[in-house]
Amino acid sequence: MLYLVGLGLSDETDITVKGLEIVKKASRVYLEAYTSILLVDQSVLESYYGRPIVVADREMVESNSDEILRDADKEDVAFLVVGDPFGATTHTDLVLRARELGIPFATVPNASIMSGIGAAGLQLYNFGQTVSMVFFLDNWRPASFYDRIRENRSIGLHTLVLLDIKVKEQSLENLARGRKIYEPPRYMTVGTCARQMLEIEEEKGEGVYGPDSLAIGAARVGGKTQKFVAGTLRELCDADDELGPPLHSLVLLGRRTHELEHDYVREFAVNKETWDRVWKTDYQGKQ
Amino acid sequence: MLYLVGLGLSDETDITVKGLEIVKKASRVYLEAYTSILLVDQSVLESYYGRPIVVADREMVESNSDEILRDADKEDVAFLVVGDPFGATTHTDLVLRARELGIPFATVPNASIMSGIGAAGLQLYNFGQTVSMVFFLDNWRPASFYDRIRENRSIGLHTLVLLDIKVKEQSLENLARGRKIYEPPRYMTVGTCARQMLEIEEEKGEGVYGPDSLAIGAARVGGKTQKFVAGTLRELCDADDELGPPLHSLVLLGRRTHELEHDYVREFAVNKETWDRVWKTDYQGKQ
């Protein structure tokens, strides 16, 4: 049996009791570690599970999934995914391959950032589609998020923006020379995300959002040091120190924000004066 | 400390290790049991936790929350919520009250139906706002879901429809006479939901969806007996036997359904011929 086991969002104790039982008895344990990370190291997980873990990078999952699935018709293989196995990153491709090979599978759900973000106090009912923000390069600034955000905002909905992480990336030079030397991991911050969003708005000028749009920066959602900072996009450009270490996400508020949501989120405002002013002008009663 | 602990979606082993530790040492343990249910009884939870549980009905949470929060500044109180504490039902009101009273709080996230539905094979990225469907009465057929679905469909997104549950409801007669006699619980099925959706479409006639729109019926998401049935809304009107016992949910597909999502979902089709025909005509390549 192939088990896809969600690990939740923060540390080794966020696994469910059901998931832990599976990990402890599986023949092999893989950890998908290229689309998100826990806030603890692999060694902490291994000692907590009492099991060695094979870290599965993108190449392994996408090009060598048959190794992961080897003998899974006869024994139990656990494939661990940070968050939920079908959350922000879906592993439908691995399951489709298992189906082809006639390997039975089961999933163990867990918290995903896509539901965990509810802890910021916004109702998940009122979120539109989720978008991703990647690190811009000089000549590569993918902005498809802009049209998606426009769609969400046109019907008053919040937008969750998931931020890029770069794990096990090679520099162009090392890639060209075939050297398996990897850059240190990089995690996008709320500040970088807010700046990139404003950069694209300035370029396109279609008024989908602006420096005064209200948003929430979220850090380490689901963890003991979880932190939310609310403010305008302009304010969030400078909120990284307050938010602290990764992982970060950002939520852009929709105009259909209820008073109860507002009461909850206002607590997190970096500057309550700005917040109240913008709220009254651009959001309150705009449902 | 007030702990809001998510229980996940299915049985007693879906609690996280972190959540279980909190429940075992809290002074009092409450279970919110009116907006969703686990697939196991309260007695199973109590024996698994080794703790008595106070079932908190809507009246208690909404009108008597100070009893729940009593002494929570000095001792630990665990408030258990099926799914995630900030998922489909947000308990922001309880937390706002705790804030007012100066009571510290922490949350333990878990799987929510709003992320767990990803197991159907549709990408959570491509979902719009979530809607709720309540049991229609002769003279009360709230249809605000219709406009919400229109908004989602206008931008190509999927819609998750959460289905009504009626727990601890009194008949009008018993209510009028002040008799605390409760009706047996009722859980809406996918069939009832699909019929009510088509009824409203027929009445409004605005073509937001129709009998041939593709959808997925989901039952007991996250549980061992999890079941998905895909088909047209017309087909799903008669899929309750195949889906089995509660809880049910429904997803209406958006036209922005990717081929990979389609490949995954097609497996669940109650009639692959109908599915393929409608897919080719109304969805494929319509992104």
Coordinates of C-alpha atoms in Angstrom, one line a residue, chain A residues 7 19 34 72 77 85 88 101 111 113 126 159-160 196 200-201 203 211 219 230 236 242 244 253 272-273:
Chain A
L7 CA 2.6 16.2 8.2
G19 CA -0.2 9.0 10.3
Y34 CA 10.9 20.6 -2.4
A72 CA 4.3 -1.1 -2.8
V77 CA 5.5 2.7 1.6
P85 CA -1.0 15.5 0.4
A88 CA -1.1 23.4 -2.0
L101 CA 0.7 -0.1 -11.7
A111 CA -3.7 20.8 7.9
I113 CA -1.8 26.3 4.5
N126 CA -14.6 34.2 1.3
T159 CA -6.7 36.0 -2.2
L160 CA -4.1 33.8 -0.6
Q196 CA 6.8 42.4 -6.5
I200 CA 3.6 44.7 -11.4
E201 CA 0.7 47.0 -10.6
E203 CA 3.8 48.4 -14.7
P211 CA -0.1 50.6 -2.1
A219 CA 4.5 33.7 9.2
A230 CA -1.9 43.4 8.9
L236 CA 3.9 45.2 4.5
E242 CA 8.3 41.9 12.7
G244 CA 10.5 36.9 11.6
L253 CA -8.3 41.3 1.5
K272 CA -4.1 51.0 13.6
E273 CA -4.5 54.6 12.4

